[in-house]
Amino acid sequence: MKVVDVNNKIIQKLRRSDTSMQLKTLESADWIVIDENDDRIIGAAGMGGLFHVSSIQIDQNFRGKGIGKMLQGELIKEADRRGFSFVTVFIEPQNETSVKLHSFFNYDTVFRIHY
């Protein structure tokens, strides 16, 4: 697991690993935490933008193995190291896995948009 700044080289690696094809917000992150298997990204959590928005994506073949918790935990630690005072995440309420993951890290619901 490692933290990298997002640049063209990382974006290409995300695309080759199909990670950013599932979640384009990783490409617009300022930096990401990645986990790799055989030089292929199998999971990534990213942070970027004015509101420090976090996003996470795990390859479907590696889900349910605790990678999301490790990535999100490292993302929070790195945000702290960089002096961030908050981390924002947008969660689809029907995405039970995401709700469970972010609840584990005690994210607070600030507002909801119903649409």
XYZ file of N, CA and C in Angstrom:
345
model
N 0.845 -1.159 0.000
C 0.000 0.000 0.000
C 0.894 1.228 0.000
N 0.552 2.212 -0.862
C 1.360 3.420 -0.905
C 0.507 4.619 -1.312
N 1.002 5.798 -0.958
C 0.347 7.061 -1.291
C 1.102 7.660 -2.471
N 0.356 8.073 -3.499
C 0.970 8.690 -4.669
C 0.159 9.904 -5.098
N 0.862 10.913 -5.621
C 0.169 12.051 -6.213
C -0.372 11.614 -7.568
N -1.539 12.140 -7.924
C -2.145 11.768 -9.199
C -1.470 12.564 -10.312
N -0.980 11.819 -11.305
C -0.392 12.415 -12.493
C -0.774 11.522 -13.682
N -0.306 11.864 -14.870
C -0.676 11.091 -16.059
C -0.259 9.628 -15.963
N 0.904 9.364 -15.364
C 1.385 7.988 -15.224
C 0.431 7.168 -14.343
N 0.007 7.747 -13.233
C -0.924 7.046 -12.323
C -2.294 6.887 -12.985
N -2.750 7.913 -13.695
C -4.046 7.811 -14.383
C -4.016 6.663 -15.387
N -2.939 6.530 -16.145
C -2.827 5.434 -17.105
C -2.825 4.084 -16.391
N -2.150 4.004 -15.250
C -2.119 2.756 -14.487
C -3.520 2.424 -13.943
N -4.242 3.450 -13.479
C -5.620 3.241 -13.023
C -6.475 2.702 -14.164
N -6.308 3.274 -15.341
C -7.092 2.835 -16.503
C -6.731 1.419 -16.927
N -5.450 1.084 -16.939
C -5.040 -0.280 -17.298
C -5.585 -1.301 -16.300
N -5.726 -0.895 -15.062
C -6.239 -1.789 -14.023
C -7.752 -1.791 -13.964
N -8.402 -1.016 -14.834
C -9.861 -0.850 -14.870
C -10.415 -0.177 -13.617
N -9.558 0.341 -12.758
C -10.034 0.962 -11.524
C -10.733 2.275 -11.814
N -10.140 3.134 -12.636
C -10.776 4.421 -12.882
C -11.937 4.302 -13.857
N -12.023 3.216 -14.585
C -13.168 3.033 -15.470
C -14.438 2.825 -14.646
N -14.276 2.322 -13.441
C -15.415 2.118 -12.558
C -15.748 3.380 -11.773
N -14.733 4.178 -11.466
C -14.939 5.362 -10.638
C -14.005 6.461 -11.120
N -14.500 7.328 -11.998
C -13.677 8.370 -12.624
C -13.150 9.393 -11.627
N -13.774 9.532 -10.461
C -13.318 10.549 -9.517
C -11.895 10.301 -9.037
N -11.407 9.081 -9.118
C -10.029 8.811 -8.725
C -9.052 9.576 -9.618
N -9.402 9.753 -10.882
C -8.529 10.479 -11.807
C -8.450 11.966 -11.478
N -9.468 12.503 -10.852
C -9.462 13.929 -10.531
C -9.003 14.201 -9.098
N -8.616 13.145 -8.396
C -8.104 13.316 -7.032
C -6.735 13.989 -7.082
N -6.362 14.627 -5.986
C -5.032 15.221 -5.872
C -3.989 14.149 -5.550
N -4.380 13.190 -4.736
C -3.509 12.088 -4.355
C -4.370 10.877 -4.026
N -3.771 9.696 -4.122
C -4.507 8.464 -3.846
C -3.635 7.504 -3.044
N -4.310 6.626 -2.344
C -3.680 5.496 -1.677
C -4.011 4.293 -2.556
N -2.997 3.542 -2.945
C -3.256 2.398 -3.820
C -2.754 1.104 -3.189
N -3.435 0.032 -3.546
C -2.989 -1.311 -3.202
C -2.827 -2.045 -4.526
N -1.724 -2.752 -4.666
C -1.421 -3.419 -5.923
C -1.195 -4.914 -5.728
N -1.436 -5.638 -6.807
C -1.160 -7.066 -6.866
C -0.546 -7.315 -8.243
N 0.684 -7.801 -8.300
C 1.393 -8.026 -9.564
C 1.418 -6.768 -10.434
N 1.754 -5.624 -9.825
C 1.866 -4.326 -10.504
C 0.541 -3.844 -11.097
N -0.563 -4.386 -10.615
C -1.897 -3.977 -11.048
C -2.616 -3.405 -9.846
N -3.208 -2.227 -10.012
C -3.948 -1.611 -8.915
C -5.221 -2.405 -8.677
N -5.393 -2.887 -7.449
C -6.602 -3.652 -7.110
C -7.546 -2.850 -6.228
N -7.074 -1.723 -5.730
C -7.911 -0.854 -4.912
C -7.256 0.496 -4.768
N -8.093 1.524 -4.690
C -7.568 2.873 -4.531
C -8.579 3.722 -3.776
N -8.050 4.601 -2.946
C -8.870 5.605 -2.257
C -8.210 6.939 -2.540
N -8.981 7.910 -2.990
C -8.419 9.187 -3.388
C -9.007 10.355 -2.633
N -8.286 11.478 -2.705
C -8.712 12.697 -2.012
C -8.439 13.868 -2.930
N -9.396 14.766 -3.011
C -9.143 15.936 -3.837
C -10.211 16.997 -3.731
N -9.884 18.134 -4.284
C -10.826 19.226 -4.394
C -10.912 20.101 -3.166
N -11.623 21.187 -3.339
C -11.801 22.183 -2.287
C -12.432 21.593 -1.024
N -13.320 20.617 -1.210
C -14.035 20.043 -0.069
C -13.429 18.729 0.406
N -12.197 18.428 -0.021
C -11.493 17.219 0.405
C -12.375 15.982 0.243
N -12.874 15.791 -0.965
C -13.788 14.683 -1.233
C -13.003 13.390 -1.412
N -13.433 12.395 -0.693
C -12.812 11.078 -0.725
C -13.613 10.160 -1.647
N -12.894 9.307 -2.371
C -13.551 8.275 -3.173
C -12.754 6.990 -3.023
N -13.423 5.875 -3.221
C -12.752 4.586 -3.044
C -13.314 3.599 -4.047
N -12.426 2.736 -4.564
C -12.850 1.693 -5.497
C -11.977 0.468 -5.289
N -12.606 -0.686 -5.184
C -11.900 -1.952 -5.016
C -12.276 -2.851 -6.190
N -11.291 -3.472 -6.811
C -11.552 -4.426 -7.878
C -12.526 -5.479 -7.353
N -13.515 -5.815 -8.172
C -14.556 -6.751 -7.706
C -14.000 -8.102 -7.277
N -12.868 -8.516 -7.819
C -12.268 -9.800 -7.432
C -11.581 -9.763 -6.071
N -11.427 -8.555 -5.501
C -10.723 -8.418 -4.227
C -11.615 -7.836 -3.129
N -12.885 -7.689 -3.407
C -13.804 -7.133 -2.407
C -14.051 -8.152 -1.300
N -14.358 -7.626 -0.106
C -14.661 -8.494 1.029
C -13.428 -9.035 1.728
N -12.264 -8.491 1.424
C -11.016 -8.972 2.017
C -10.383 -7.940 2.959
N -11.104 -6.854 3.250
C -10.590 -5.844 4.169
C -9.742 -4.761 3.522
N -9.601 -4.814 2.205
C -8.781 -3.827 1.509
C -9.373 -2.427 1.654
N -10.684 -2.312 1.586
C -11.338 -1.006 1.717
C -11.032 -0.344 3.048
N -11.075 -1.111 4.122
C -10.755 -0.566 5.450
C -9.303 -0.117 5.518
N -8.410 -0.915 4.952
C -6.990 -0.531 4.975
C -6.763 0.743 4.167
N -7.362 0.822 2.978
C -7.191 2.005 2.134
C -7.784 3.244 2.794
N -9.007 3.117 3.298
C -9.671 4.267 3.916
C -8.931 4.708 5.172
N -8.448 3.760 5.950
C -7.681 4.098 7.140
C -6.410 4.853 6.789
N -5.709 4.395 5.756
C -4.481 5.069 5.319
C -4.803 6.441 4.729
N -5.925 6.549 4.016
C -6.342 7.838 3.465
C -6.565 8.851 4.588
N -7.220 8.433 5.640
C -7.480 9.330 6.783
C -6.161 9.733 7.439
N -5.244 8.770 7.614
C -3.936 9.089 8.210
C -3.161 10.079 7.337
N -3.184 9.867 6.025
C -2.456 10.754 5.122
C -3.078 12.151 5.110
N -4.396 12.213 5.164
C -5.068 13.522 5.228
C -4.628 14.267 6.489
N -4.519 13.554 7.595
C -4.049 14.156 8.844
C -2.601 14.631 8.709
N -1.750 13.791 8.106
C -0.344 14.171 7.901
C -0.229 15.433 7.038
N -1.154 15.589 6.103
C -1.133 16.746 5.203
C -1.831 17.967 5.813
N -2.343 17.817 7.026
C -2.950 18.948 7.721
C -4.403 19.208 7.398
N -5.094 18.238 6.800
C -6.513 18.422 6.495
C -7.305 18.390 7.799
N -8.286 19.260 7.910
C -9.111 19.286 9.120
C -10.392 18.476 8.969
N -10.695 18.050 7.743
C -11.892 17.235 7.515
C -11.742 16.445 6.219
N -12.551 15.412 6.102
C -12.651 14.598 4.897
C -14.134 14.489 4.573
N -14.480 14.679 3.316
C -15.869 14.609 2.886
C -16.073 13.369 2.026
N -17.229 12.769 2.131
C -17.562 11.640 1.271
C -19.044 11.750 0.896
N -19.330 11.398 -0.336
C -20.709 11.337 -0.809
C -21.061 9.866 -0.955
N -22.114 9.445 -0.274
C -22.483 8.026 -0.245
C -23.907 7.854 -0.763
N -24.074 6.891 -1.647
C -25.411 6.478 -2.053
C -25.976 5.645 -0.900
N -27.093 6.052 -0.312
C -27.631 5.312 0.847
C -27.890 3.829 0.571
N -28.136 3.482 -0.692
C -28.387 2.073 -1.012
C -27.099 1.262 -1.090
N -25.958 1.920 -1.122
C -24.670 1.222 -1.166
C -24.291 0.824 0.265
N -24.818 -0.302 0.677
C -24.646 -0.748 2.065
C -23.177 -0.958 2.435
N -22.371 -1.409 1.496
C -20.953 -1.622 1.763
C -20.273 -0.303 2.098
N -20.566 0.736 1.311
C -19.980 2.055 1.552
C -20.469 2.647 2.869
N -21.743 2.517 3.134
C -22.303 3.019 4.393
C -21.616 2.345 5.573
N -21.459 1.030 5.497
C -20.811 0.269 6.577
C -19.347 0.696 6.750
N -18.632 0.837 5.637
C -17.224 1.233 5.695
C -17.066 2.597 6.349
N -17.826 3.567 5.898
C -17.674 4.919 6.425
C -18.209 5.038 7.857
N -19.192 4.236 8.207
C -19.665 4.203 9.593
C -18.577 3.660 10.516
N -17.814 2.685 10.036
C -16.715 2.109 10.810
C -15.721 3.203 11.219
N -15.517 4.179 10.336
C -14.584 5.272 10.609
C -15.263 6.497 11.226
N -16.498 6.324 11.652
C -17.251 7.364 12.367
C -17.465 8.653 11.576
N -17.677 8.534 10.279
C -18.053 9.708 9.497
C -19.410 10.191 9.981
N -19.584 11.492 10.083
C -20.850 12.072 10.498
C -21.657 12.493 9.280
N -22.956 12.264 9.318
C -23.835 12.760 8.264
C -24.083 14.233 8.525
N -23.699 15.048 7.558
C -23.880 16.486 7.692
C -25.177 16.928 7.020
N -25.442 16.370 5.832
C -26.698 16.655 5.162
C -26.987 15.533 4.173
N -28.256 15.491 3.751
C -28.690 14.515 2.756
C -29.401 15.255 1.648
N -29.202 14.801 0.453
C -29.925 15.328 -0.699
C -30.825 14.208 -1.203
N -32.101 14.453 -1.201
C -33.058 13.454 -1.679
C -33.428 13.787 -3.112
N -33.254 12.822 -3.976
C -33.618 13.022 -5.384
C -34.185 11.777 -5.980
